[in-house]
PDB file of C-alpha atoms in Angstrom:
ATOM      1  CA  THR A 176      -4.248 -22.468  11.368  1.00  0.00           C
ATOM      2  CA  LEU A 177      -6.351 -19.063  11.234  1.00  0.00           C
ATOM      3  CA  ARG A 178      -9.506 -18.434   8.772  1.00  0.00           C
ATOM      4  CA  PHE A 179     -10.262 -15.101   7.619  1.00  0.00           C
ATOM      5  CA  GLY A 180     -13.583 -15.743   5.790  1.00  0.00           C
ATOM      6  CA  ARG A 181     -14.955 -16.568   2.491  1.00  0.00           C
ATOM      7  CA  ASN A 182     -13.553 -15.297  -0.800  1.00  0.00           C
ATOM      8  CA  THR A 183     -10.416 -14.127   0.872  1.00  0.00           C
ATOM      9  CA  GLU A 184      -6.851 -15.110   0.022  1.00  0.00           C
ATOM     10  CA  PHE A 185      -3.304 -14.240   0.686  1.00  0.00           C
ATOM     11  CA  ALA A 186      -1.629 -12.331  -2.305  1.00  0.00           C
ATOM     12  CA  ALA A 187       1.481 -14.128  -0.767  1.00  0.00           C
ATOM     13  CA  SER A 188       0.155 -17.099  -2.647  1.00  0.00           C
ATOM     14  CA  TRP A 189       1.183 -15.553  -6.035  1.00  0.00           C
ATOM     15  CA  ASP A 190       3.284 -12.806  -4.747  1.00  0.00           C
ATOM     16  CA  PRO A 191       6.264 -13.285  -1.759  1.00  0.00           C
ATOM     17  CA  ARG A 192       6.459  -9.882  -1.300  1.00  0.00           C
ATOM     18  CA  ALA A 193       3.132  -9.261  -0.139  1.00  0.00           C
ATOM     19  CA  PHE A 194       4.448 -11.227   2.878  1.00  0.00           C
ATOM     20  CA  THR A 195       6.800  -9.494   5.874  1.00  0.00           C
ATOM     21  CA  TYR A 196       8.299 -11.682   8.828  1.00  0.00           C
ATOM     22  CA  LEU A 197      10.011  -9.408  11.325  1.00  0.00           C
ATOM     23  CA  ALA A 198      11.735 -12.211  13.305  1.00  0.00           C
ATOM     24  CA  ASP A 199      13.149  -9.842  16.040  1.00  0.00           C
ATOM     25  CA  ARG A 200       9.574  -8.951  16.813  1.00  0.00           C
ATOM     26  CA  ARG A 201       8.065 -12.704  15.863  1.00  0.00           C
ATOM     27  CA  THR A 202       5.566 -10.464  13.834  1.00  0.00           C
ATOM     28  CA  LEU A 203       4.180 -11.528  10.547  1.00  0.00           C
ATOM     29  CA  LEU A 204       2.578  -9.053   8.115  1.00  0.00           C
ATOM     30  CA  ALA A 205       0.450 -10.188   5.070  1.00  0.00           C
ATOM     31  CA  THR A 206      -1.891  -8.780   2.771  1.00  0.00           C
ATOM     32  CA  LEU A 207      -5.626 -10.390   2.495  1.00  0.00           C
ATOM     33  CA  GLY A 208      -7.333  -9.985  -0.656  1.00  0.00           C
ATOM     34  CA  ASN A 209     -11.096  -9.631  -0.199  1.00  0.00           C
ATOM     35  CA  TRP A 210     -13.441 -10.034  -3.159  1.00  0.00           C
ATOM     36  CA  ASN A 211     -16.572  -8.882  -0.847  1.00  0.00           C
ATOM     37  CA  GLY A 212     -14.822  -6.140   1.256  1.00  0.00           C
ATOM     38  CA  PRO A 213     -11.601  -3.737   1.674  1.00  0.00           C
ATOM     39  CA  ASP A 214      -8.238  -5.388   1.299  1.00  0.00           C
ATOM     40  CA  ARG A 215      -6.649  -5.877   4.624  1.00  0.00           C
ATOM     41  CA  VAL A 216      -3.033  -6.353   5.979  1.00  0.00           C
ATOM     42  CA  VAL A 217      -3.168  -8.425   8.827  1.00  0.00           C
ATOM     43  CA  VAL A 218      -0.536  -8.656  11.652  1.00  0.00           C
ATOM     44  CA  LEU A 219      -0.060 -11.861  13.188  1.00  0.00           C
ATOM     45  CA  ARG A 220       2.147 -13.052  16.553  1.00  0.00           C
ATOM     46  CA  VAL A 221       3.749 -16.415  15.925  1.00  0.00           C
ATOM     47  CA  GLY A 222       4.211 -17.674  19.262  1.00  0.00           C
ATOM     48  CA  GLU A 223       7.209 -19.615  20.469  1.00  0.00           C
ATOM     49  CA  ASP A 224       5.190 -23.074  19.467  1.00  0.00           C
ATOM     50  CA  GLY A 225       4.765 -21.824  16.172  1.00  0.00           C
ATOM     51  CA  THR A 226       1.282 -20.856  16.964  1.00  0.00           C
ATOM     52  CA  LEU A 227      -0.415 -17.593  15.150  1.00  0.00           C
ATOM     53  CA  THR A 228      -2.498 -15.087  16.948  1.00  0.00           C
ATOM     54  CA  ARG A 229      -4.240 -12.198  15.280  1.00  0.00           C
ATOM     55  CA  ARG A 230      -2.848  -8.600  16.612  1.00  0.00           C
ATOM     56  CA  ALA A 231      -4.303  -6.232  14.072  1.00  0.00           C
ATOM     57  CA  GLY A 232      -5.793  -5.842  10.628  1.00  0.00           C
ATOM     58  CA  HIS A 233      -5.721  -2.598   8.628  1.00  0.00           C
ATOM     59  CA  ASP A 234      -7.672  -1.771   5.584  1.00  0.00           C
ATOM     60  CA  VAL A 235      -5.824  -0.579   2.501  1.00  0.00           C
ATOM     61  CA  PRO A 236      -7.116   1.204  -0.560  1.00  0.00           C
ATOM     62  CA  GLY A 237      -7.952  -0.277  -3.861  1.00  0.00           C
ATOM     63  CA  TRP A 238      -8.443  -3.368  -5.353  1.00  0.00           C
ATOM     64  CA  ALA A 239      -4.693  -4.298  -5.663  1.00  0.00           C
ATOM     65  CA  PRO A 240      -3.784  -6.439  -2.665  1.00  0.00           C
ATOM     66  CA  GLU A 241      -0.251  -7.507  -4.396  1.00  0.00           C
ATOM     67  CA  LYS A 242       0.779  -3.687  -4.675  1.00  0.00           C
ATOM     68  CA  VAL A 243       0.824  -3.540  -0.608  1.00  0.00           C
ATOM     69  CA  ARG A 244       4.023  -3.411   0.820  1.00  0.00           C
ATOM     70  CA  ALA A 245       5.435  -3.308   4.526  1.00  0.00           C
ATOM     71  CA  LEU A 246       8.725  -1.795   5.076  1.00  0.00           C
ATOM     72  CA  PRO A 247      10.029  -2.575   8.549  1.00  0.00           C
ATOM     73  CA  LEU A 248      11.377   0.691  10.597  1.00  0.00           C
ATOM     74  CA  PRO A 249      13.384   1.270  13.733  1.00  0.00           C
ATOM     75  CA  GLU A 250      11.859   1.154  17.096  1.00  0.00           C
ATOM     76  CA  GLY A 251       8.920  -1.489  16.231  1.00  0.00           C
ATOM     77  CA  ARG A 252       7.496   0.521  13.484  1.00  0.00           C
ATOM     78  CA  VAL A 253       6.301  -0.317  10.292  1.00  0.00           C
ATOM     79  CA  ALA A 254       5.442   1.961   6.995  1.00  0.00           C
ATOM     80  CA  LEU A 255       2.448   0.230   5.054  1.00  0.00           C
ATOM     81  CA  VAL A 256       2.864   1.644   1.407  1.00  0.00           C
ATOM     82  CA  ALA A 257      -0.302   1.080  -0.682  1.00  0.00           C
ATOM     83  CA  GLY A 258      -2.420   2.904  -3.394  1.00  0.00           C
ATOM     84  CA  GLY A 259      -0.221   5.649  -3.135  1.00  0.00           C
ATOM     85  CA  THR A 260      -0.112   6.325   0.564  1.00  0.00           C
ATOM     86  CA  VAL A 261       1.910   5.780   3.230  1.00  0.00           C
ATOM     87  CA  LYS A 262       0.562   4.667   6.995  1.00  0.00           C
ATOM     88  CA  LEU A 263       2.622   4.126  10.137  1.00  0.00           C
ATOM     89  CA  LEU A 264       1.948   0.897  12.004  1.00  0.00           C
ATOM     90  CA  GLU A 265       3.120  -0.045  15.600  1.00  0.00           C
ATOM     91  CA  SER A 266       4.005  -3.682  15.019  1.00  0.00           C
TER      92      SER A 266
END
């Protein structure tokens, strides 16, 4: 279990498209809505034993975490699409 602070909620709790699992990289990307600050996409590593480790967090524009999408690309990259912008991430 990981905690992300008060007034936060994973958008995947109501929209499964807000959750991306990259099985070959054992990496999970999920949008985290935050009522007191910027929404974020969190990147977590899934260990062999199922443990979760935070790897990164990326602020996303706007107040609509359910509209953020992560698109896996070749060579370990991920396109993060949010608020009319695209940002490339290294997973």
